PDB file of C-alpha atoms in Angstrom:
ATOM      1  CA  MET A   1      -0.013   0.009   0.004  1.00 40.00           C
ATOM      2  CA  VAL A   2       1.711   3.169  -1.147  1.00 45.00           C
ATOM      3  CA  ASP A   3       0.406   6.629  -0.240  1.00 46.00           C
ATOM      4  CA  GLY A   4      -2.946   5.403   0.921  1.00 46.00           C
ATOM      5  CA  THR A   5      -3.672   2.681  -1.603  1.00 48.00           C
ATOM      6  CA  THR A   6      -4.495  -0.834  -0.306  1.00 51.00           C
ATOM      7  CA  ASP A   7      -2.685  -3.267  -2.533  1.00 70.00           C
ATOM      8  CA  ILE A   8      -0.126  -5.814  -1.229  1.00 84.00           C
ATOM      9  CA  TYR A   9       3.329  -4.967  -2.600  1.00 87.00           C
ATOM     10  CA  GLN A  10       5.332  -8.001  -3.787  1.00 90.00           C
ATOM     11  CA  LEU A  11       8.973  -7.891  -2.730  1.00 92.00           C
ATOM     12  CA  ASN A  12      10.594 -10.478  -4.909  1.00 94.00           C
ATOM     13  CA  SER A  13      13.759  -8.568  -5.813  1.00 96.00           C
ATOM     14  CA  ILE A  14      16.137  -5.989  -4.494  1.00 96.00           C
ATOM     15  CA  GLU A  15      15.158  -3.817  -7.442  1.00 96.00           C
ATOM     16  CA  ALA A  16      11.479  -3.940  -6.406  1.00 94.00           C
ATOM     17  CA  TYR A  17      12.497  -2.965  -2.875  1.00 94.00           C
ATOM     18  CA  ASN A  18      14.535  -0.036  -4.008  1.00 94.00           C
ATOM     19  CA  GLN A  19      11.839   1.146  -6.383  1.00 93.00           C
ATOM     20  CA  LEU A  20       9.370   1.120  -3.558  1.00 90.00           C
ATOM     21  CA  TYR A  21      11.512   3.429  -1.440  1.00 89.00           C
ATOM     22  CA  GLY A  22      13.201   5.328  -4.224  1.00 90.00           C
ATOM     23  CA  LEU A  23      16.626   3.979  -3.353  1.00 92.00           C
ATOM     24  CA  GLU A  24      19.538   3.330  -5.655  1.00 93.00           C
ATOM     25  CA  THR A  25      20.327  -0.349  -6.528  1.00 95.00           C
ATOM     26  CA  PHE A  26      24.046  -1.292  -6.351  1.00 95.00           C
ATOM     27  CA  HIS A  27      23.707  -5.079  -6.351  1.00 96.00           C
ATOM     28  CA  PRO A  28      20.869  -7.258  -7.867  1.00 95.00           C
ATOM     29  CA  LEU A  29      20.779  -9.611  -4.833  1.00 97.00           C
ATOM     30  CA  VAL A  30      21.714  -7.443  -1.828  1.00 97.00           C
ATOM     31  CA  GLY A  31      20.728  -4.040  -0.502  1.00 97.00           C
ATOM     32  CA  VAL A  32      21.784  -2.068   2.556  1.00 97.00           C
ATOM     33  CA  VAL A  33      18.833  -0.124   3.784  1.00 93.00           C
ATOM     34  CA  ASP A  34      18.915   3.498   4.980  1.00 92.00           C
ATOM     35  CA  LEU A  35      15.347   4.789   4.863  1.00 87.00           C
ATOM     36  CA  THR A  36      16.538   8.275   5.834  1.00 87.00           C
ATOM     37  CA  LYS A  37      17.577   8.384   2.201  1.00 89.00           C
ATOM     38  CA  SER A  38      14.175   7.341   0.848  1.00 86.00           C
ATOM     39  CA  THR A  39      12.735   9.634  -1.780  1.00 83.00           C
ATOM     40  CA  ARG A  40       9.181   8.274  -1.528  1.00 79.00           C
ATOM     41  CA  SER A  41       6.654   8.824   1.271  1.00 72.00           C
ATOM     42  CA  ILE A  42       5.135   5.577   2.396  1.00 72.00           C
ATOM     43  CA  ASN A  43       2.736   5.767   5.341  1.00 68.00           C
ATOM     44  CA  HIS A  44       0.892   2.490   5.218  1.00 76.00           C
ATOM     45  CA  ILE A  45       1.930  -0.566   3.277  1.00 80.00           C
ATOM     46  CA  THR A  46       1.627  -4.375   3.298  1.00 86.00           C
ATOM     47  CA  LEU A  47       4.703  -6.260   2.053  1.00 88.00           C
ATOM     48  CA  ASN A  48       4.784  -9.828   0.826  1.00 92.00           C
ATOM     49  CA  TYR A  49       8.400 -10.731   1.306  1.00 93.00           C
ATOM     50  CA  GLY A  50      10.283 -12.825  -1.231  1.00 94.00           C
ATOM     51  CA  LEU A  51      13.528 -11.657   0.446  1.00 96.00           C
ATOM     52  CA  TYR A  52      15.305 -11.918   3.776  1.00 97.00           C
ATOM     53  CA  ALA A  53      15.294  -8.672   5.740  1.00 95.00           C
ATOM     54  CA  ILE A  54      16.813  -7.393   8.954  1.00 95.00           C
ATOM     55  CA  TYR A  55      15.880  -3.977  10.229  1.00 92.00           C
ATOM     56  CA  LEU A  56      17.479  -1.860  12.949  1.00 92.00           C
ATOM     57  CA  LYS A  57      15.223   0.860  14.215  1.00 87.00           C
ATOM     58  CA  HIS A  58      16.778   4.122  15.326  1.00 81.00           C
ATOM     59  CA  GLY A  59      13.657   6.222  15.771  1.00 61.00           C
ATOM     60  CA  VAL A  60      10.174   5.738  17.271  1.00 55.00           C
ATOM     61  CA  ASN A  61       7.927   6.584  14.247  1.00 50.00           C
ATOM     62  CA  CYS A  62       7.141   3.175  12.805  1.00 51.00           C
ATOM     63  CA  THR A  63       4.753   0.432  13.790  1.00 53.00           C
ATOM     64  CA  LEU A  64       4.684  -3.095  12.399  1.00 49.00           C
ATOM     65  CA  ARG A  65       1.713  -5.443  12.200  1.00 47.00           C
ATOM     66  CA  TYR A  66       2.405  -9.089  11.520  1.00 42.00           C
ATOM     67  CA  GLY A  67      -0.589 -11.420  11.558  1.00 43.00           C
ATOM     68  CA  ARG A  68      -3.022 -10.266  14.283  1.00 42.00           C
ATOM     69  CA  GLU A  69      -0.426  -8.441  16.391  1.00 46.00           C
ATOM     70  CA  THR A  70       0.474  -4.781  16.282  1.00 46.00           C
ATOM     71  CA  TYR A  71       3.821  -3.935  17.725  1.00 43.00           C
ATOM     72  CA  ASP A  72       5.332  -0.451  18.184  1.00 43.00           C
ATOM     73  CA  TYR A  73       8.935  -1.538  18.508  1.00 46.00           C
ATOM     74  CA  GLN A  74      11.351   0.780  20.303  1.00 57.00           C
ATOM     75  CA  ALA A  75      14.482   2.511  19.113  1.00 58.00           C
ATOM     76  CA  GLY A  76      17.491   0.171  19.169  1.00 81.00           C
ATOM     77  CA  THR A  77      15.579  -3.034  18.300  1.00 88.00           C
ATOM     78  CA  ILE A  78      16.002  -5.463  15.449  1.00 91.00           C
ATOM     79  CA  VAL A  79      13.207  -7.313  13.623  1.00 89.00           C
ATOM     80  CA  SER A  80      13.723  -9.786  10.814  1.00 92.00           C
ATOM     81  CA  PHE A  81      11.642 -11.402   8.103  1.00 93.00           C
ATOM     82  CA  SER A  82      12.083 -14.280   5.714  1.00 93.00           C
ATOM     83  CA  PRO A  83      10.562 -15.203   2.355  1.00 95.00           C
ATOM     84  CA  GLY A  84       6.831 -15.909   2.517  1.00 91.00           C
ATOM     85  CA  GLN A  85       6.045 -13.550   5.377  1.00 89.00           C
ATOM     86  CA  LEU A  86       3.341 -10.842   5.067  1.00 86.00           C
ATOM     87  CA  VAL A  87       4.045  -7.644   7.030  1.00 83.00           C
ATOM     88  CA  THR A  88       2.170  -4.378   7.397  1.00 80.00           C
ATOM     89  CA  ILE A  89       4.155  -1.206   8.097  1.00 74.00           C
ATOM     90  CA  GLU A  90       2.456   1.937   9.487  1.00 69.00           C
ATOM     91  CA  SER A  91       4.370   5.187   9.844  1.00 63.00           C
ATOM     92  CA  ASP A  92       3.513   8.625  11.024  1.00 59.00           C
ATOM     93  CA  LYS A  93       2.052  10.412   8.012  1.00 58.00           C
ATOM     94  CA  ASP A  94       4.292  13.410   8.722  1.00 54.00           C
ATOM     95  CA  ILE A  95       7.441  11.290   8.648  1.00 52.00           C
ATOM     96  CA  VAL A  96       8.815  10.993   5.159  1.00 56.00           C
ATOM     97  CA  ARG A  97      12.080   9.246   5.964  1.00 68.00           C
ATOM     98  CA  PRO A  98      11.884   6.829   8.985  1.00 74.00           C
ATOM     99  CA  ALA A  99      15.023   6.248  10.982  1.00 82.00           C
ATOM    100  CA  VAL A 100      15.499   2.642   9.994  1.00 87.00           C
ATOM    101  CA  SER A 101      18.562   0.886   8.655  1.00 92.00           C
ATOM    102  CA  GLY A 102      19.121  -2.695   7.764  1.00 95.00           C
ATOM    103  CA  LEU A 103      19.813  -5.371   5.197  1.00 97.00           C
ATOM    104  CA  VAL A 104      17.692  -7.060   2.512  1.00 97.00           C
ATOM    105  CA  PHE A 105      19.041  -9.976   0.514  1.00 97.00           C
ATOM    106  CA  HIS A 106      17.764 -12.527  -1.943  1.00 97.00           C
ATOM    107  CA  PRO A 107      18.327 -16.207  -1.059  1.00 96.00           C
ATOM    108  CA  ASP A 108      20.281 -16.688  -4.246  1.00 96.00           C
ATOM    109  CA  ILE A 109      23.218 -14.588  -2.876  1.00 96.00           C
ATOM    110  CA  LEU A 110      23.842 -17.508  -0.478  1.00 96.00           C
ATOM    111  CA  TYR A 111      23.689 -20.266  -3.061  1.00 95.00           C
ATOM    112  CA  GLY A 112      26.640 -22.570  -2.839  1.00 94.00           C
ATOM    113  CA  THR A 113      28.074 -20.830   0.257  1.00 95.00           C
ATOM    114  CA  PRO A 114      28.482 -22.255   3.826  1.00 94.00           C
ATOM    115  CA  ILE A 115      25.893 -19.774   5.028  1.00 95.00           C
ATOM    116  CA  ALA A 116      23.166 -21.341   2.935  1.00 94.00           C
ATOM    117  CA  ASP A 117      23.530 -24.578   4.917  1.00 93.00           C
ATOM    118  CA  LYS A 118      23.195 -22.659   8.245  1.00 94.00           C
ATOM    119  CA  MET A 119      20.052 -20.648   7.441  1.00 95.00           C
ATOM    120  CA  ARG A 120      17.787 -23.060   9.392  1.00 92.00           C
ATOM    121  CA  GLN A 121      19.831 -22.357  12.516  1.00 93.00           C
ATOM    122  CA  TYR A 122      18.690 -18.667  12.422  1.00 95.00           C
ATOM    123  CA  THR A 123      15.345 -19.304  13.900  1.00 93.00           C
ATOM    124  CA  PHE A 124      14.849 -15.689  14.826  1.00 93.00           C
ATOM    125  CA  PHE A 125      13.598 -15.107  11.270  1.00 92.00           C
ATOM    126  CA  ASN A 126      10.400 -16.858  12.442  1.00 90.00           C
ATOM    127  CA  TYR A 127       9.970 -14.877  15.659  1.00 89.00           C
ATOM    128  CA  ASP A 128       7.073 -12.452  16.097  1.00 82.00           C
ATOM    129  CA  GLU A 129       7.664  -8.666  16.339  1.00 71.00           C
ATOM    130  CA  LYS A 130       7.020  -8.685  20.095  1.00 74.00           C
ATOM    131  CA  GLU A 131       9.988 -11.109  20.373  1.00 84.00           C
ATOM    132  CA  SER A 132      12.343  -8.618  18.638  1.00 85.00           C
ATOM    133  CA  LEU A 133      15.983  -8.209  19.631  1.00 90.00           C
ATOM    134  CA  HIS A 134      16.788  -5.240  21.916  1.00 90.00           C
ATOM    135  CA  LEU A 135      20.390  -4.013  21.397  1.00 91.00           C
ATOM    136  CA  SER A 136      22.684  -2.006  23.557  1.00 90.00           C
ATOM    137  CA  GLU A 137      24.478   0.980  21.956  1.00 90.00           C
ATOM    138  CA  ARG A 138      27.607  -1.120  21.541  1.00 93.00           C
ATOM    139  CA  GLU A 139      25.657  -3.926  19.884  1.00 94.00           C
ATOM    140  CA  GLN A 140      24.000  -1.403  17.583  1.00 94.00           C
ATOM    141  CA  SER A 141      27.360  -0.098  16.480  1.00 94.00           C
ATOM    142  CA  ILE A 142      28.597  -3.598  15.650  1.00 96.00           C
ATOM    143  CA  ILE A 143      25.636  -4.164  13.371  1.00 96.00           C
ATOM    144  CA  CYS A 144      26.019  -0.724  11.750  1.00 95.00           C
ATOM    145  CA  GLU A 145      29.728  -1.324  11.113  1.00 96.00           C
ATOM    146  CA  LEU A 146      28.932  -4.642   9.413  1.00 97.00           C
ATOM    147  CA  LEU A 147      26.140  -2.928   7.307  1.00 97.00           C
ATOM    148  CA  ASP A 148      28.748  -0.244   6.260  1.00 97.00           C
ATOM    149  CA  SER A 149      31.129  -3.020   5.298  1.00 97.00           C
ATOM    150  CA  ILE A 150      28.501  -4.719   3.086  1.00 97.00           C
ATOM    151  CA  SER A 151      27.565  -1.348   1.567  1.00 96.00           C
ATOM    152  CA  LEU A 152      31.193  -0.768   0.517  1.00 96.00           C
ATOM    153  CA  GLU A 153      31.369  -4.252  -0.987  1.00 96.00           C
ATOM    154  CA  ILE A 154      28.178  -4.032  -3.011  1.00 95.00           C
ATOM    155  CA  GLU A 155      29.302  -0.701  -4.482  1.00 93.00           C
ATOM    156  CA  HIS A 156      32.545  -2.399  -5.716  1.00 92.00           C
ATOM    157  CA  PRO A 157      32.313  -3.812  -9.267  1.00 91.00           C
ATOM    158  CA  VAL A 158      31.231  -7.417  -9.124  1.00 90.00           C
ATOM    159  CA  ASP A 159      34.036  -9.990  -9.454  1.00 92.00           C
ATOM    160  CA  LYS A 160      34.675 -13.590  -8.635  1.00 93.00           C
ATOM    161  CA  HIS A 161      35.229 -12.683  -4.879  1.00 94.00           C
ATOM    162  CA  SER A 162      32.008 -10.659  -4.503  1.00 94.00           C
ATOM    163  CA  GLN A 163      29.641 -13.433  -3.466  1.00 95.00           C
ATOM    164  CA  THR A 164      31.992 -14.931  -0.897  1.00 95.00           C
ATOM    165  CA  LEU A 165      32.782 -11.581   0.710  1.00 96.00           C
ATOM    166  CA  ILE A 166      29.152 -10.508   0.858  1.00 97.00           C
ATOM    167  CA  ALA A 167      27.854 -13.846   2.150  1.00 97.00           C
ATOM    168  CA  ASP A 168      30.471 -13.966   4.811  1.00 97.00           C
ATOM    169  CA  ARG A 169      29.448 -10.479   6.039  1.00 97.00           C
ATOM    170  CA  ILE A 170      25.773 -11.460   5.978  1.00 97.00           C
ATOM    171  CA  GLY A 171      26.776 -14.552   8.011  1.00 97.00           C
ATOM    172  CA  LEU A 172      28.542 -12.308  10.534  1.00 97.00           C
ATOM    173  CA  ILE A 173      25.401 -10.213  11.032  1.00 97.00           C
ATOM    174  CA  LEU A 174      23.284 -13.357  11.464  1.00 97.00           C
ATOM    175  CA  ASP A 175      25.774 -14.861  13.960  1.00 97.00           C
ATOM    176  CA  TYR A 176      25.899 -11.641  15.958  1.00 97.00           C
ATOM    177  CA  CYS A 177      22.046 -11.615  16.023  1.00 96.00           C
ATOM    178  CA  MET A 178      22.248 -15.166  17.432  1.00 95.00           C
ATOM    179  CA  ARG A 179      24.799 -14.073  20.038  1.00 96.00           C
ATOM    180  CA  PHE A 180      22.676 -11.032  21.029  1.00 95.00           C
ATOM    181  CA  TYR A 181      19.547 -13.200  21.291  1.00 94.00           C
ATOM    182  CA  ASP A 182      21.424 -15.612  23.572  1.00 92.00           C
ATOM    183  CA  ARG A 183      22.331 -12.633  25.754  1.00 92.00           C
ATOM    184  CA  GLN A 184      18.691 -11.526  25.746  1.00 90.00           C
ATOM    185  CA  PHE A 185      17.509 -14.973  26.848  1.00 90.00           C
ATOM    186  CA  ILE A 186      19.991 -14.875  29.713  1.00 88.00           C
ATOM    187  CA  THR A 187      18.946 -11.401  30.874  1.00 86.00           C
ATOM    188  CA  ARG A 188      15.359 -12.450  30.778  1.00 86.00           C
ATOM    189  CA  HIS A 189      16.001 -15.665  32.769  1.00 86.00           C
ATOM    190  CA  LYS A 190      13.572 -14.806  35.613  1.00 86.00           C
ATOM    191  CA  ALA A 191      10.647 -14.196  33.309  1.00 85.00           C
ATOM    192  CA  ASN A 192      11.614 -17.173  31.154  1.00 88.00           C
ATOM    193  CA  SER A 193      11.779 -19.421  34.277  1.00 91.00           C
ATOM    194  CA  THR A 194       8.106 -18.557  34.959  1.00 91.00           C
ATOM    195  CA  LEU A 195       7.196 -19.472  31.381  1.00 91.00           C
ATOM    196  CA  LEU A 196       9.048 -22.798  31.834  1.00 93.00           C
ATOM    197  CA  GLU A 197       7.192 -23.553  35.000  1.00 94.00           C
ATOM    198  CA  ASN A 198       3.874 -22.864  33.329  1.00 94.00           C
ATOM    199  CA  PHE A 199       4.841 -25.062  30.445  1.00 95.00           C
ATOM    200  CA  LEU A 200       5.691 -27.990  32.748  1.00 95.00           C
ATOM    201  CA  GLU A 201       2.421 -27.642  34.569  1.00 96.00           C
ATOM    202  CA  GLN A 202       0.402 -27.496  31.325  1.00 96.00           C
ATOM    203  CA  LEU A 203       2.278 -30.475  29.987  1.00 96.00           C
ATOM    204  CA  ASP A 204       1.345 -32.522  33.064  1.00 95.00           C
ATOM    205  CA  ASP A 205      -2.270 -31.287  32.831  1.00 95.00           C
ATOM    206  CA  TYR A 206      -2.426 -32.362  29.241  1.00 95.00           C
ATOM    207  CA  PHE A 207      -2.222 -35.964  30.222  1.00 93.00           C
ATOM    208  CA  VAL A 208      -3.949 -35.752  33.631  1.00 93.00           C
ATOM    209  CA  GLN A 209      -7.060 -34.132  32.085  1.00 93.00           C
ATOM    210  CA  GLY A 210      -7.227 -36.681  29.271  1.00 92.00           C
ATOM    211  CA  MET A 211      -6.480 -34.104  26.530  1.00 95.00           C
ATOM    212  CA  ALA A 212      -4.089 -36.418  24.719  1.00 94.00           C
ATOM    213  CA  ALA A 213      -6.823 -39.053  24.180  1.00 92.00           C
ATOM    214  CA  ARG A 214      -9.180 -36.292  22.906  1.00 93.00           C
ATOM    215  CA  ASP A 215      -6.865 -33.973  20.924  1.00 94.00           C
ATOM    216  CA  GLY A 216      -3.862 -36.172  20.049  1.00 94.00           C
ATOM    217  CA  LEU A 217      -0.157 -35.971  20.987  1.00 95.00           C
ATOM    218  CA  PRO A 218       0.861 -32.621  22.565  1.00 95.00           C
ATOM    219  CA  GLN A 219       2.447 -30.219  20.073  1.00 95.00           C
ATOM    220  CA  VAL A 220       4.923 -27.383  20.617  1.00 95.00           C
ATOM    221  CA  SER A 221       2.584 -25.004  18.953  1.00 95.00           C
ATOM    222  CA  TYR A 222      -0.096 -25.659  21.560  1.00 96.00           C
ATOM    223  CA  PHE A 223       2.070 -24.585  24.437  1.00 96.00           C
ATOM    224  CA  ALA A 224       3.545 -21.687  22.523  1.00 94.00           C
ATOM    225  CA  ASP A 225       0.075 -20.361  21.883  1.00 94.00           C
ATOM    226  CA  LYS A 226      -0.712 -20.727  25.628  1.00 93.00           C
ATOM    227  CA  ALA A 227       2.340 -18.528  26.286  1.00 92.00           C
ATOM    228  CA  CYS A 228       1.345 -16.043  23.492  1.00 90.00           C
ATOM    229  CA  LEU A 229       4.725 -16.730  21.748  1.00 91.00           C
ATOM    230  CA  SER A 230       5.704 -17.847  18.264  1.00 91.00           C
ATOM    231  CA  THR A 231       6.551 -21.552  18.065  1.00 93.00           C
ATOM    232  CA  SER A 232      10.124 -20.763  17.075  1.00 92.00           C
ATOM    233  CA  TYR A 233      10.779 -18.367  19.994  1.00 93.00           C
ATOM    234  CA  PHE A 234       9.056 -20.702  22.452  1.00 94.00           C
ATOM    235  CA  GLY A 235      11.133 -23.622  21.259  1.00 93.00           C
ATOM    236  CA  ASP A 236      14.389 -21.726  21.562  1.00 93.00           C
ATOM    237  CA  LEU A 237      13.418 -20.399  25.072  1.00 93.00           C
ATOM    238  CA  ILE A 238      12.741 -23.962  26.337  1.00 94.00           C
ATOM    239  CA  LYS A 239      16.087 -25.150  24.920  1.00 93.00           C
ATOM    240  CA  LYS A 240      17.951 -22.272  26.539  1.00 92.00           C
ATOM    241  CA  GLU A 241      16.312 -23.023  29.967  1.00 92.00           C
ATOM    242  CA  THR A 242      16.508 -26.840  29.835  1.00 92.00           C
ATOM    243  CA  GLY A 243      19.162 -27.800  27.326  1.00 91.00           C
ATOM    244  CA  ILE A 244      16.631 -29.777  25.333  1.00 92.00           C
ATOM    245  CA  ASN A 245      14.447 -28.510  22.514  1.00 90.00           C
ATOM    246  CA  ALA A 246      10.752 -28.304  23.266  1.00 93.00           C
ATOM    247  CA  LYS A 247       9.826 -31.103  20.875  1.00 93.00           C
ATOM    248  CA  ARG A 248      12.303 -33.486  22.528  1.00 93.00           C
ATOM    249  CA  TYR A 249      11.149 -32.406  25.983  1.00 94.00           C
ATOM    250  CA  ILE A 250       7.567 -33.260  25.097  1.00 95.00           C
ATOM    251  CA  GLN A 251       8.542 -36.599  23.594  1.00 95.00           C
ATOM    252  CA  ASN A 252      10.522 -37.487  26.723  1.00 95.00           C
ATOM    253  CA  LYS A 253       7.409 -36.634  28.786  1.00 95.00           C
ATOM    254  CA  VAL A 254       5.275 -38.939  26.562  1.00 95.00           C
ATOM    255  CA  ILE A 255       7.645 -41.813  27.123  1.00 95.00           C
ATOM    256  CA  ASP A 256       7.734 -41.212  30.940  1.00 95.00           C
ATOM    257  CA  VAL A 257       3.909 -41.160  31.051  1.00 94.00           C
ATOM    258  CA  SER A 258       3.686 -44.249  28.891  1.00 94.00           C
ATOM    259  CA  LYS A 259       5.993 -46.215  31.191  1.00 93.00           C
ATOM    260  CA  ARG A 260       3.796 -45.339  34.171  1.00 92.00           C
ATOM    261  CA  ILE A 261       0.594 -46.395  32.344  1.00 92.00           C
ATOM    262  CA  LEU A 262       2.143 -49.609  31.079  1.00 91.00           C
ATOM    263  CA  LEU A 263       2.977 -50.645  34.680  1.00 88.00           C
ATOM    264  CA  GLU A 264      -0.318 -49.449  36.211  1.00 84.00           C
ATOM    265  CA  GLY A 265      -2.228 -52.584  35.362  1.00 74.00           C
ATOM    266  CA  ASP A 266      -3.135 -54.838  32.498  1.00 80.00           C
ATOM    267  CA  ASN A 267      -3.470 -52.046  29.926  1.00 82.00           C
ATOM    268  CA  SER A 268      -3.024 -53.276  26.358  1.00 89.00           C
ATOM    269  CA  ILE A 269      -0.590 -51.565  24.033  1.00 91.00           C
ATOM    270  CA  ASN A 270      -3.587 -50.348  22.063  1.00 92.00           C
ATOM    271  CA  GLU A 271      -5.151 -48.755  25.203  1.00 92.00           C
ATOM    272  CA  VAL A 272      -1.892 -47.047  26.207  1.00 93.00           C
ATOM    273  CA  ALA A 273      -1.342 -45.699  22.701  1.00 93.00           C
ATOM    274  CA  TYR A 274      -4.845 -44.246  22.668  1.00 93.00           C
ATOM    275  CA  ARG A 275      -4.526 -42.548  26.066  1.00 92.00           C
ATOM    276  CA  LEU A 276      -1.259 -40.968  24.918  1.00 94.00           C
ATOM    277  CA  GLY A 277      -2.823 -39.566  21.724  1.00 93.00           C
ATOM    278  CA  PHE A 278      -1.272 -41.860  19.148  1.00 94.00           C
ATOM    279  CA  GLN A 279      -3.471 -42.633  16.178  1.00 90.00           C
ATOM    280  CA  TYR A 280      -1.911 -46.036  15.672  1.00 91.00           C
ATOM    281  CA  PRO A 281      -0.414 -48.494  18.162  1.00 92.00           C
ATOM    282  CA  GLN A 282       2.377 -49.227  15.735  1.00 94.00           C
ATOM    283  CA  HIS A 283       3.398 -45.533  15.880  1.00 95.00           C
ATOM    284  CA  PHE A 284       3.578 -45.736  19.669  1.00 94.00           C
ATOM    285  CA  THR A 285       5.596 -48.907  19.582  1.00 94.00           C
ATOM    286  CA  ARG A 286       8.058 -47.399  17.115  1.00 94.00           C
ATOM    287  CA  VAL A 287       8.515 -44.183  19.126  1.00 94.00           C
ATOM    288  CA  PHE A 288       8.823 -46.096  22.392  1.00 94.00           C
ATOM    289  CA  LYS A 289      11.580 -48.370  20.967  1.00 94.00           C
ATOM    290  CA  MET A 290      13.362 -45.517  19.354  1.00 93.00           C
ATOM    291  CA  ASN A 291      13.665 -43.791  22.772  1.00 93.00           C
ATOM    292  CA  THR A 292      14.193 -46.822  25.067  1.00 93.00           C
ATOM    293  CA  GLY A 293      15.731 -49.450  22.883  1.00 93.00           C
ATOM    294  CA  MET A 294      12.926 -51.913  23.574  1.00 93.00           C
ATOM    295  CA  THR A 295       9.290 -52.456  22.673  1.00 93.00           C
ATOM    296  CA  PRO A 296       6.584 -51.620  25.209  1.00 92.00           C
ATOM    297  CA  GLY A 297       5.933 -55.317  25.754  1.00 90.00           C
ATOM    298  CA  GLN A 298       9.656 -55.961  26.418  1.00 91.00           C
ATOM    299  CA  PHE A 299       9.684 -52.998  28.860  1.00 91.00           C
ATOM    300  CA  VAL A 300       6.757 -54.415  30.834  1.00 86.00           C
ATOM    301  CA  LYS A 301       8.214 -57.958  30.900  1.00 85.00           C
ATOM    302  CA  ASP A 302      11.672 -56.741  32.006  1.00 80.00           C
ATOM    303  CA  SER A 303      10.282 -54.417  34.630  1.00 76.00           C
ATOM    304  CA  ARG A 304       8.049 -57.052  36.211  1.00 68.00           C
ATOM    305  CA  ASN A 305      10.907 -59.631  36.195  1.00 66.00           C
ATOM    306  CA  TYR A 306      13.131 -57.056  37.920  1.00 61.00           C
ATOM    307  CA  MET A 307      10.454 -56.298  40.557  1.00 56.00           C
ATOM    308  CA  MET A 308      10.097 -60.005  41.220  1.00 52.00           C
TER     309      MET A 308
END
């Protein structure tokens, strides 16, 4: 939506991005963003990203809406987006050039580089805006220095070294974001501990209240929604607090509960699988063996022989 219109703007190339804001294109696959240099006034727009984007906000005149949430992120914070995400940006109509810098890059710039294989590790691309990264002044300066370095490189004539040098710098920015997020998880340990306690209680209740038999195996997304967090952020939070990712933690709980039910009485494998939320007993048997090294039947036999 440009200047009050209501169309969704497709961002499938760096050229499309720069045309939107009236910026100069130096490289077809990478752009360093400085919206204070924008020559077009954009007050309300919905962007359909076909690019990766990382934005560092310096001012307080821009609001983002992603999905159902509206988030007025503060100065000194970073938000990031990946291809396929739909984002609405709302700015003060009197602000022509918002104080935002950052990086946009097409996935093709990483093709054949080590960074391409690491992209799945950068889970913050799937975080919601309310889970944005808050930077200290020193951390902001590190990001800005790396953006300046990329800017210099993309203004250099393209040669056989260009992709490697640019991709390496993009990787550095992403790695620093990971480091800064790790720091943020640590500094929010008290609040995160409360979220962890709630998760553990909700996970217990899921089985005690018979929700597994009714709704199926517990999913990370269910507990993330309970915490009002994105699935990616919630999963990373649980891993930082416990050392195990949320999916594995839930699976371990399923196995612990299954052992208790198996030893409670003469429950059949089919009955146990149903109570745990498995659609098929064979699936339960396979998961149980994968985690314990034995079938449920072998576990029951060995446990009862040991107790005798």
